[in-house]
PDB file of C-alpha atoms in Angstrom:
ATOM      1  CA  MET A 117      27.834 -34.327-128.801  1.00 47.00           C
ATOM      2  CA  ALA A 118      29.404 -35.080-125.362  1.00 50.00           C
ATOM      3  CA  ASP A 119      28.337 -33.175-122.217  1.00 52.00           C
ATOM      4  CA  HIS A 120      31.520 -31.780-120.676  1.00 53.00           C
ATOM      5  CA  ARG A 121      29.749 -30.348-117.262  1.00 54.00           C
ATOM      6  CA  GLU A 122      30.779 -31.715-113.773  1.00 52.00           C
ATOM      7  CA  PRO A 123      28.891 -34.273-112.522  1.00 50.00           C
ATOM      8  CA  SER A 124      27.325 -32.076-109.540  1.00 49.00           C
ATOM      9  CA  GLU A 125      26.275 -29.850-112.451  1.00 50.00           C
ATOM     10  CA  GLN A 126      24.118 -32.048-114.269  1.00 52.00           C
ATOM     11  CA  PRO A 127      20.520 -32.073-113.818  1.00 52.00           C
ATOM     12  CA  HIS A 128      18.921 -34.557-111.058  1.00 51.00           C
ATOM     13  CA  GLN A 129      17.344 -37.281-113.111  1.00 52.00           C
ATOM     14  CA  ARG A 130      14.289 -38.514-111.069  1.00 54.00           C
ATOM     15  CA  PRO A 131      14.490 -42.219-110.963  1.00 51.00           C
ATOM     16  CA  PRO A 132      12.332 -44.594-112.457  1.00 52.00           C
ATOM     17  CA  GLU A 133       8.841 -45.018-110.845  1.00 53.00           C
ATOM     18  CA  ARG A 134       8.094 -48.875-109.397  1.00 52.00           C
ATOM     19  CA  THR A 135       4.574 -49.754-109.589  1.00 49.00           C
ATOM     20  CA  GLY A 136       3.110 -52.881-107.347  1.00 48.00           C
ATOM     21  CA  ALA A 137       3.831 -53.946-104.013  1.00 47.00           C
ATOM     22  CA  ALA A 138       7.346 -55.292-104.238  1.00 47.00           C
ATOM     23  CA  ASP A 139       7.891 -51.523-105.336  1.00 53.00           C
ATOM     24  CA  ALA A 140       6.391 -49.771-101.940  1.00 50.00           C
ATOM     25  CA  PRO A 141       8.791 -48.346 -99.753  1.00 53.00           C
ATOM     26  CA  GLU A 142       9.402 -50.485 -96.698  1.00 55.00           C
ATOM     27  CA  PRO A 143       9.384 -48.909 -93.531  1.00 52.00           C
ATOM     28  CA  ILE A 144      12.234 -48.146 -91.221  1.00 51.00           C
ATOM     29  CA  ASP A 145      11.909 -48.784 -87.352  1.00 51.00           C
ATOM     30  CA  ALA A 146      13.965 -46.033 -85.850  1.00 49.00           C
ATOM     31  CA  GLU A 147      13.881 -44.007 -82.980  1.00 52.00           C
ATOM     32  CA  VAL A 148      13.287 -40.419 -83.110  1.00 49.00           C
ATOM     33  CA  VAL A 149      15.580 -37.527 -80.620  1.00 48.00           C
ATOM     34  CA  GLU A 150      15.269 -34.333 -80.744  1.00 52.00           C
ATOM     35  CA  GLU A 151      18.776 -32.769 -80.610  1.00 52.00           C
ATOM     36  CA  HIS A 152      17.948 -29.834 -78.730  1.00 49.00           C
ATOM     37  CA  PRO A 153      15.361 -30.946 -75.994  1.00 48.00           C
ATOM     38  CA  ALA A 154      12.923 -28.582 -74.917  1.00 48.00           C
ATOM     39  CA  GLU A 155      13.950 -26.832 -71.341  1.00 48.00           C
ATOM     40  CA  ARG A 156      11.304 -27.390 -69.099  1.00 50.00           C
ATOM     41  CA  SER A 157      10.030 -25.176 -66.124  1.00 49.00           C
ATOM     42  CA  PRO A 158      11.084 -26.759 -62.190  1.00 51.00           C
ATOM     43  CA  ALA A 159       7.561 -28.526 -61.317  1.00 50.00           C
ATOM     44  CA  ARG A 160       5.957 -25.874 -58.538  1.00 52.00           C
ATOM     45  CA  PRO A 161       5.157 -27.030 -55.451  1.00 50.00           C
ATOM     46  CA  GLY A 162       1.468 -29.691 -55.513  1.00 51.00           C
ATOM     47  CA  GLU A 163       2.946 -30.541 -59.092  1.00 51.00           C
ATOM     48  CA  ALA A 164       3.822 -33.758 -60.149  1.00 50.00           C
ATOM     49  CA  PRO A 165       7.910 -33.696 -61.752  1.00 53.00           C
ATOM     50  CA  GLY A 166       7.737 -34.613 -65.300  1.00 53.00           C
ATOM     51  CA  GLY A 167       4.182 -33.883 -65.805  1.00 52.00           C
ATOM     52  CA  PRO A 168       2.232 -31.176 -67.622  1.00 52.00           C
ATOM     53  CA  PRO A 169       1.795 -27.911 -66.107  1.00 52.00           C
ATOM     54  CA  GLY A 170      -1.086 -27.496 -63.653  1.00 50.00           C
ATOM     55  CA  GLN A 171      -1.035 -31.651 -62.608  1.00 50.00           C
ATOM     56  CA  SER A 172      -1.114 -32.219 -59.037  1.00 48.00           C
ATOM     57  CA  ALA A 173       1.335 -34.833 -57.274  1.00 47.00           C
ATOM     58  CA  SER A 174      -1.375 -36.436 -56.305  1.00 48.00           C
ATOM     59  CA  GLY A 175      -2.903 -37.003 -59.669  1.00 49.00           C
ATOM     60  CA  GLN A 176      -6.290 -34.965 -59.224  1.00 48.00           C
ATOM     61  CA  GLY A 177      -6.505 -32.613 -61.470  1.00 49.00           C
ATOM     62  CA  PRO A 178      -4.759 -29.744 -62.667  1.00 50.00           C
ATOM     63  CA  THR A 179      -5.006 -26.763 -60.973  1.00 49.00           C
ATOM     64  CA  GLY A 180      -5.723 -23.462 -62.493  1.00 51.00           C
ATOM     65  CA  PRO A 181      -3.856 -20.269 -61.780  1.00 50.00           C
ATOM     66  CA  GLY A 182      -6.728 -18.845 -59.990  1.00 49.00           C
ATOM     67  CA  GLN A 183      -7.260 -22.175 -57.891  1.00 52.00           C
ATOM     68  CA  PRO A 184      -4.646 -22.809 -54.506  1.00 52.00           C
ATOM     69  CA  TYR A 185      -2.785 -25.944 -54.582  1.00 52.00           C
ATOM     70  CA  ALA A 186      -2.330 -28.229 -51.797  1.00 55.00           C
ATOM     71  CA  GLY A 187       0.664 -26.551 -49.818  1.00 60.00           C
ATOM     72  CA  GLU A 188      -0.708 -23.244 -49.299  1.00 66.00           C
ATOM     73  CA  ASP A 189      -3.898 -25.043 -47.900  1.00 75.00           C
ATOM     74  CA  THR A 190      -1.310 -26.629 -45.100  1.00 83.00           C
ATOM     75  CA  ASP A 191       0.027 -23.190 -44.978  1.00 83.00           C
ATOM     76  CA  ALA A 192      -2.776 -21.624 -44.337  1.00 85.00           C
ATOM     77  CA  HIS A 193      -3.989 -23.872 -41.813  1.00 85.00           C
ATOM     78  CA  ARG A 194      -1.168 -23.459 -39.800  1.00 86.00           C
ATOM     79  CA  GLU A 195      -0.841 -20.434 -39.971  1.00 87.00           C
ATOM     80  CA  TYR A 196      -4.455 -20.384 -38.080  1.00 87.00           C
ATOM     81  CA  GLN A 197      -3.650 -22.729 -35.827  1.00 88.00           C
ATOM     82  CA  GLN A 198      -1.096 -20.795 -34.321  1.00 89.00           C
ATOM     83  CA  PHE A 199      -3.535 -17.426 -34.625  1.00 88.00           C
ATOM     84  CA  LEU A 200      -5.716 -19.085 -32.352  1.00 90.00           C
ATOM     85  CA  GLU A 201      -2.955 -20.396 -30.263  1.00 89.00           C
ATOM     86  CA  PHE A 202      -1.856 -16.840 -29.166  1.00 87.00           C
ATOM     87  CA  GLN A 203      -5.509 -15.634 -28.808  1.00 87.00           C
ATOM     88  CA  ARG A 204      -5.655 -18.242 -26.091  1.00 87.00           C
ATOM     89  CA  PHE A 205      -2.645 -16.723 -24.769  1.00 84.00           C
ATOM     90  CA  ARG A 206      -3.863 -13.099 -24.375  1.00 84.00           C
ATOM     91  CA  GLU A 207      -6.771 -14.585 -22.646  1.00 85.00           C
ATOM     92  CA  MET A 208      -4.977 -16.317 -19.807  1.00 81.00           C
ATOM     93  CA  ARG A 209      -2.609 -13.617 -19.630  1.00 80.00           C
ATOM     94  CA  ARG A 210      -5.485 -11.037 -18.980  1.00 79.00           C
ATOM     95  CA  GLN A 211      -7.238 -13.352 -16.691  1.00 76.00           C
ATOM     96  CA  TYR A 212      -4.273 -14.892 -14.845  1.00 70.00           C
ATOM     97  CA  GLY A 213      -1.578 -12.021 -15.501  1.00 64.00           C
ATOM     98  CA  ASP A 214       2.106 -13.779 -14.895  1.00 59.00           C
ATOM     99  CA  ALA A 215       1.062 -16.693 -12.962  1.00 57.00           C
ATOM    100  CA  PRO A 216       0.398 -20.074 -14.542  1.00 57.00           C
ATOM    101  CA  PRO A 217      -2.864 -20.545 -14.992  1.00 55.00           C
ATOM    102  CA  VAL A 218      -4.588 -23.321 -12.543  1.00 57.00           C
ATOM    103  CA  PRO A 219      -5.367 -27.166 -14.339  1.00 58.00           C
ATOM    104  CA  ASP A 220      -9.203 -28.435 -14.352  1.00 58.00           C
ATOM    105  CA  GLY A 221     -10.167 -30.047 -11.414  1.00 56.00           C
ATOM    106  CA  ALA A 222      -6.811 -29.120  -9.461  1.00 55.00           C
ATOM    107  CA  PRO A 223      -7.825 -27.424  -6.020  1.00 60.00           C
ATOM    108  CA  VAL A 224      -7.522 -23.855  -5.490  1.00 60.00           C
ATOM    109  CA  THR A 225      -5.700 -22.091  -3.070  1.00 71.00           C
ATOM    110  CA  ARG A 226      -7.115 -19.141  -0.722  1.00 74.00           C
ATOM    111  CA  ARG A 227      -4.340 -16.551   0.260  1.00 73.00           C
ATOM    112  CA  PRO A 228      -3.934 -16.472   3.838  1.00 79.00           C
ATOM    113  CA  TRP A 229      -5.651 -13.881   5.567  1.00 80.00           C
ATOM    114  CA  TYR A 230      -3.412 -11.993   6.644  1.00 74.00           C
ATOM    115  CA  ARG A 231      -1.810 -11.360   2.795  1.00 79.00           C
ATOM    116  CA  ARG A 232      -5.583 -10.441   1.640  1.00 80.00           C
ATOM    117  CA  ALA A 233      -5.612  -7.872   5.081  1.00 79.00           C
ATOM    118  CA  LEU A 234      -2.717  -6.252   4.059  1.00 79.00           C
ATOM    119  CA  ARG A 235      -3.707  -6.266   0.328  1.00 81.00           C
ATOM    120  CA  PRO A 236      -4.564  -2.232   0.507  1.00 82.00           C
ATOM    121  CA  LEU A 237      -1.641  -1.169   2.106  1.00 80.00           C
ATOM    122  CA  ARG A 238      -0.140  -1.436  -1.487  1.00 83.00           C
ATOM    123  CA  PHE A 239      -1.893   1.930  -2.166  1.00 86.00           C
ATOM    124  CA  LYS A 240      -0.205   5.245  -1.225  1.00 87.00           C
ATOM    125  CA  PRO A 241      -3.241   6.629   0.052  1.00 87.00           C
ATOM    126  CA  VAL A 242      -4.188   4.199   2.434  1.00 85.00           C
ATOM    127  CA  ARG A 243      -0.228   4.387   3.739  1.00 87.00           C
ATOM    128  CA  TRP A 244      -0.577   7.757   3.932  1.00 91.00           C
ATOM    129  CA  LEU A 245      -4.288   7.422   6.703  1.00 90.00           C
ATOM    130  CA  LEU A 246      -2.517   4.756   8.497  1.00 89.00           C
ATOM    131  CA  TYR A 247       0.772   7.160   9.163  1.00 90.00           C
ATOM    132  CA  LEU A 248      -2.044   9.625  10.204  1.00 92.00           C
ATOM    133  CA  LEU A 249      -3.687   7.750  12.571  1.00 92.00           C
ATOM    134  CA  VAL A 250      -0.420   6.259  14.359  1.00 93.00           C
ATOM    135  CA  LEU A 251       0.323  10.011  14.698  1.00 93.00           C
ATOM    136  CA  LEU A 252      -2.850  11.475  16.062  1.00 93.00           C
ATOM    137  CA  LEU A 253      -2.725   8.349  18.851  1.00 92.00           C
ATOM    138  CA  VAL A 254       0.722   8.914  19.779  1.00 91.00           C
ATOM    139  CA  LEU A 255      -0.327  12.935  19.825  1.00 90.00           C
ATOM    140  CA  ALA A 256      -3.303  11.877  22.572  1.00 86.00           C
ATOM    141  CA  TYR A 257      -1.458   9.664  24.376  1.00 84.00           C
ATOM    142  CA  LEU A 258       1.196  12.225  25.195  1.00 83.00           C
ATOM    143  CA  TYR A 259      -1.190  14.838  25.936  1.00 78.00           C
ATOM    144  CA  ASP A 260      -2.937  12.723  28.409  1.00 72.00           C
ATOM    145  CA  SER A 261       0.313  11.767  30.381  1.00 68.00           C
ATOM    146  CA  THR A 262       1.255  15.233  30.412  1.00 67.00           C
ATOM    147  CA  PHE A 263      -2.016  17.186  31.278  1.00 59.00           C
ATOM    148  CA  GLY A 264      -3.429  14.153  33.028  1.00 48.00           C
ATOM    149  CA  GLY A 265      -6.865  14.306  31.372  1.00 41.00           C
ATOM    150  CA  GLY A 266      -9.414  16.150  29.291  1.00 38.00           C
ATOM    151  CA  GLY A 267     -10.256  19.658  30.637  1.00 39.00           C
ATOM    152  CA  GLY A 268     -13.819  18.285  31.596  1.00 40.00           C
ATOM    153  CA  SER A 269     -14.713  18.229  35.832  1.00 41.00           C
ATOM    154  CA  GLY A 270     -15.411  14.990  37.862  1.00 43.00           C
ATOM    155  CA  SER A 271     -16.737  14.249  40.947  1.00 40.00           C
ATOM    156  CA  ASN A 272     -16.610  17.491  43.042  1.00 43.00           C
ATOM    157  CA  GLY A 273     -15.109  19.343  40.147  1.00 44.00           C
ATOM    158  CA  ALA A 274     -11.428  16.962  39.557  1.00 45.00           C
ATOM    159  CA  SER A 275     -10.464  16.634  36.234  1.00 44.00           C
ATOM    160  CA  PRO A 276     -10.722  12.867  34.804  1.00 44.00           C
ATOM    161  CA  GLY A 277      -7.559  11.067  34.484  1.00 46.00           C
ATOM    162  CA  GLY A 278      -7.759   7.945  36.891  1.00 47.00           C
ATOM    163  CA  THR A 279      -5.709   6.830  39.556  1.00 47.00           C
ATOM    164  CA  GLU A 280      -2.534   6.623  37.145  1.00 46.00           C
ATOM    165  CA  SER A 281      -2.963  10.284  36.246  1.00 62.00           C
ATOM    166  CA  ARG A 282      -2.890  10.882  40.107  1.00 62.00           C
ATOM    167  CA  SER A 283      -0.167   9.180  41.123  1.00 64.00           C
ATOM    168  CA  ALA A 284       1.949  10.928  38.371  1.00 66.00           C
ATOM    169  CA  MET A 285       1.222  14.190  40.117  1.00 76.00           C
ATOM    170  CA  LEU A 286       2.138  13.491  43.138  1.00 82.00           C
ATOM    171  CA  GLN A 287       5.257  14.490  44.208  1.00 86.00           C
ATOM    172  CA  ARG A 288       7.730  13.162  46.758  1.00 87.00           C
ATOM    173  CA  SER A 289       7.964  15.868  49.593  1.00 90.00           C
ATOM    174  CA  PRO A 290       5.041  17.981  51.224  1.00 92.00           C
ATOM    175  CA  THR A 291       6.915  21.092  50.328  1.00 92.00           C
ATOM    176  CA  ALA A 292       6.663  19.519  46.547  1.00 90.00           C
ATOM    177  CA  ALA A 293       2.976  19.002  46.538  1.00 92.00           C
ATOM    178  CA  VAL A 294       2.165  22.756  47.476  1.00 93.00           C
ATOM    179  CA  ARG A 295       4.330  24.167  45.161  1.00 92.00           C
ATOM    180  CA  THR A 296       2.886  21.957  42.341  1.00 92.00           C
ATOM    181  CA  VAL A 297      -0.629  23.418  43.246  1.00 94.00           C
ATOM    182  CA  TYR A 298       0.540  26.750  42.603  1.00 94.00           C
ATOM    183  CA  ASP A 299       2.350  25.557  39.128  1.00 93.00           C
ATOM    184  CA  GLU A 300      -0.955  24.050  38.226  1.00 93.00           C
ATOM    185  CA  LEU A 301      -3.085  27.016  38.878  1.00 94.00           C
ATOM    186  CA  ALA A 302      -1.205  29.159  37.064  1.00 92.00           C
ATOM    187  CA  ASN A 303      -0.911  27.046  34.067  1.00 92.00           C
ATOM    188  CA  ARG A 304      -3.144  23.679  33.835  1.00 91.00           C
ATOM    189  CA  PRO A 305      -5.978  25.001  36.412  1.00 92.00           C
ATOM    190  CA  GLU A 306      -8.763  21.801  35.351  1.00 89.00           C
ATOM    191  CA  SER A 307      -5.716  19.565  36.638  1.00 89.00           C
ATOM    192  CA  VAL A 308      -4.455  20.710  39.901  1.00 92.00           C
ATOM    193  CA  CYS A 309      -7.500  19.722  41.548  1.00 92.00           C
ATOM    194  CA  LEU A 310      -5.398  15.831  40.967  1.00 91.00           C
ATOM    195  CA  LEU A 311      -3.694  16.885  43.618  1.00 92.00           C
ATOM    196  CA  PHE A 312      -6.690  16.399  45.936  1.00 94.00           C
ATOM    197  CA  ASP A 313      -8.754  13.824  47.747  1.00 92.00           C
ATOM    198  CA  SER A 314     -12.382  13.945  47.620  1.00 92.00           C
ATOM    199  CA  GLY A 315     -12.791  15.034  51.055  1.00 94.00           C
ATOM    200  CA  ALA A 316     -10.197  18.241  50.016  1.00 94.00           C
ATOM    201  CA  ARG A 317     -11.845  18.948  47.024  1.00 94.00           C
ATOM    202  CA  ARG A 318     -14.603  19.980  48.566  1.00 95.00           C
ATOM    203  CA  SER A 319     -12.844  22.258  51.309  1.00 95.00           C
ATOM    204  CA  PHE A 320     -11.001  23.617  48.561  1.00 96.00           C
ATOM    205  CA  ALA A 321     -14.332  24.522  46.533  1.00 95.00           C
ATOM    206  CA  ALA A 322     -15.741  26.411  49.717  1.00 95.00           C
ATOM    207  CA  VAL A 323     -13.234  28.209  51.064  1.00 94.00           C
ATOM    208  CA  HIS A 324     -13.453  30.186  47.162  1.00 94.00           C
ATOM    209  CA  GLY A 325     -16.572  30.047  47.260  1.00 93.00           C
ATOM    210  CA  ALA A 326     -17.242  27.836  44.088  1.00 93.00           C
ATOM    211  CA  GLU A 327     -19.869  25.154  43.400  1.00 93.00           C
ATOM    212  CA  SER A 328     -16.651  22.815  42.603  1.00 94.00           C
ATOM    213  CA  CYS A 329     -13.087  22.051  42.565  1.00 94.00           C
ATOM    214  CA  GLY A 330     -12.575  22.960  39.158  1.00 93.00           C
ATOM    215  CA  ALA A 331     -14.541  26.104  39.145  1.00 94.00           C
ATOM    216  CA  ALA A 332     -12.479  27.343  42.020  1.00 94.00           C
ATOM    217  CA  ALA A 333      -9.492  26.731  40.240  1.00 95.00           C
ATOM    218  CA  LEU A 334     -10.431  28.661  37.312  1.00 94.00           C
ATOM    219  CA  ARG A 335     -11.757  31.850  39.203  1.00 94.00           C
ATOM    220  CA  LEU A 336      -8.333  31.754  41.109  1.00 95.00           C
ATOM    221  CA  ASN A 337      -6.408  31.633  37.572  1.00 94.00           C
ATOM    222  CA  GLU A 338      -8.175  34.219  35.996  1.00 94.00           C
ATOM    223  CA  ARG A 339      -6.783  36.490  39.440  1.00 94.00           C
ATOM    224  CA  ILE A 340      -3.297  35.610  38.558  1.00 94.00           C
ATOM    225  CA  THR A 341      -1.349  38.472  36.870  1.00 94.00           C
ATOM    226  CA  ASP A 342       2.093  36.922  36.463  1.00 93.00           C
ATOM    227  CA  GLU A 343       2.307  33.151  35.796  1.00 91.00           C
ATOM    228  CA  THR A 344       6.194  32.940  35.759  1.00 91.00           C
ATOM    229  CA  THR A 345       6.316  34.309  39.271  1.00 92.00           C
ATOM    230  CA  TYR A 346       3.270  32.599  40.671  1.00 94.00           C
ATOM    231  CA  LYS A 347       4.223  29.736  39.844  1.00 91.00           C
ATOM    232  CA  ASN A 348       7.613  29.446  41.412  1.00 90.00           C
ATOM    233  CA  PRO A 349       6.848  30.827  45.247  1.00 91.00           C
ATOM    234  CA  ASP A 350       9.713  30.402  47.764  1.00 90.00           C
ATOM    235  CA  ILE A 351       9.091  28.262  50.337  1.00 87.00           C
ATOM    236  CA  ALA A 352      11.458  28.143  53.476  1.00 83.00           C
ATOM    237  CA  ARG A 353      13.169  24.681  54.366  1.00 81.00           C
ATOM    238  CA  ASP A 354      11.024  24.266  57.714  1.00 83.00           C
ATOM    239  CA  ALA A 355       7.618  25.415  56.371  1.00 86.00           C
ATOM    240  CA  ALA A 356       6.224  21.905  56.390  1.00 89.00           C
ATOM    241  CA  ARG A 357       5.073  20.724  59.713  1.00 91.00           C
ATOM    242  CA  ARG A 358       5.997  16.718  59.265  1.00 89.00           C
ATOM    243  CA  VAL A 359       4.863  13.596  61.497  1.00 90.00           C
ATOM    244  CA  GLY A 360       5.030  10.251  60.300  1.00 89.00           C
ATOM    245  CA  ASP A 361       3.228  10.328  57.417  1.00 90.00           C
ATOM    246  CA  ARG A 362       1.305  13.508  57.683  1.00 93.00           C
ATOM    247  CA  ALA A 363       2.455  16.812  57.339  1.00 94.00           C
ATOM    248  CA  LYS A 364       0.348  20.497  57.564  1.00 94.00           C
ATOM    249  CA  LEU A 365       1.726  23.375  55.355  1.00 93.00           C
ATOM    250  CA  SER A 366       0.282  26.982  54.935  1.00 93.00           C
ATOM    251  CA  SER A 367       0.558  29.384  52.654  1.00 92.00           C
ATOM    252  CA  CYS A 368       1.461  32.329  55.146  1.00 91.00           C
ATOM    253  CA  ASP A 369       5.046  30.684  54.890  1.00 90.00           C
ATOM    254  CA  LEU A 370       5.396  31.128  51.446  1.00 90.00           C
ATOM    255  CA  THR A 371       5.963  34.132  49.921  1.00 91.00           C
ATOM    256  CA  VAL A 372       3.707  34.615  47.180  1.00 92.00           C
ATOM    257  CA  ARG A 373       3.989  36.974  44.404  1.00 93.00           C
ATOM    258  CA  GLY A 374       2.192  37.798  40.567  1.00 93.00           C
ATOM    259  CA  GLY A 375      -1.340  36.308  42.365  1.00 93.00           C
ATOM    260  CA  PRO A 376      -3.846  35.307  45.257  1.00 93.00           C
ATOM    261  CA  ARG A 377      -2.212  33.515  48.424  1.00 93.00           C
ATOM    262  CA  LEU A 378      -4.075  30.217  49.211  1.00 94.00           C
ATOM    263  CA  GLY A 379      -4.748  28.678  52.467  1.00 93.00           C
ATOM    264  CA  GLU A 380      -3.547  25.823  54.994  1.00 94.00           C
ATOM    265  CA  PHE A 381      -2.665  22.489  53.146  1.00 95.00           C
ATOM    266  CA  GLY A 382      -2.806  19.131  54.957  1.00 95.00           C
ATOM    267  CA  LEU A 383      -1.326  16.262  53.552  1.00 95.00           C
ATOM    268  CA  ARG A 384      -0.554  12.699  53.655  1.00 94.00           C
ATOM    269  CA  GLN A 385       1.914  10.199  52.122  1.00 92.00           C
ATOM    270  CA  GLN A 386       0.266   7.502  50.249  1.00 87.00           C
ATOM    271  CA  GLN A 387       1.970   4.005  51.082  1.00 83.00           C
ATOM    272  CA  SER A 388       1.935   2.462  47.461  1.00 81.00           C
ATOM    273  CA  SER A 389       2.858   5.473  45.551  1.00 80.00           C
ATOM    274  CA  GLY A 390       5.470   7.211  48.144  1.00 84.00           C
ATOM    275  CA  GLY A 391       3.718  10.289  46.923  1.00 88.00           C
ATOM    276  CA  TRP A 392       2.184  13.024  48.994  1.00 92.00           C
ATOM    277  CA  GLU A 393      -1.575  13.933  48.599  1.00 92.00           C
ATOM    278  CA  ILE A 394      -3.571  17.113  49.671  1.00 93.00           C
ATOM    279  CA  ASN A 395      -6.300  15.201  52.159  1.00 93.00           C
ATOM    280  CA  GLY A 396      -7.349  18.944  53.561  1.00 94.00           C
ATOM    281  CA  TYR A 397      -7.931  22.498  53.126  1.00 96.00           C
ATOM    282  CA  ALA A 398      -8.708  25.243  54.799  1.00 94.00           C
ATOM    283  CA  ALA A 399      -8.976  28.842  55.023  1.00 93.00           C
ATOM    284  CA  ALA A 400      -5.228  30.809  55.964  1.00 88.00           C
ATOM    285  CA  ASP A 401      -5.188  33.798  58.202  1.00 85.00           C
ATOM    286  CA  CYS A 402      -1.995  35.361  56.818  1.00 83.00           C
ATOM    287  CA  ASP A 403      -1.011  38.987  58.875  1.00 72.00           C
ATOM    288  CA  ASP A 404       0.044  40.822  55.454  1.00 62.00           C
TER     289      ASP A 404
END
């Protein structure tokens, strides 16, 4: 009976087996190509491209996940060198400030002496002390120029002050010289003796019963009741009897109020300064 099935429906018939060397299958020389090549991850730094994972570029063996590769060692070394440079920079900044360090072997130049001397002036307390010292010196100079020195007595009771102070107090006329004696007794009795020479100082002290000219001046000052009136006595124009560079003036020719009347003055004009100096003194016997 004939088989009417399609060829594809017919059962697969195995070919007859061959025996012998002649029947062995021949090897086929063909290259196997992958239809879908496996996607590979990009090579990590330090790994050889195309090599197995973990293989370094130098071929010195794999680098495990816990071991740093060559690139990491290079970066760490560079960062460490930069840190050392920064430490050296901070140390030089601390030692030299903003000025560049002096290279080794270069000669060290010192600052001029005047700059080293002015270095303390950068501090405000030092400047204030300097200002105070200058102010005290100016005040002392003004006091000496105005009052003719200190309050102590020199030889024969005269106040110290030197030739300069005496010359500054000497007046240009005999009348002005006697009026200055009354003025000094009222305001500054310690300097009145600068108007006298050495002989007149001794005479002034003897007439007023004192051991020195300065002591006599202080004693007369205690008897003054009105300083303003006493220091400006009324003196007539012809009260001074002048002959050449010498003159005489008696307190009897003066109108004195507010204190004791003084004696008779002998005066002499100095050639160097032109001022009138009292070179004699005697008691005056006035009618009043």
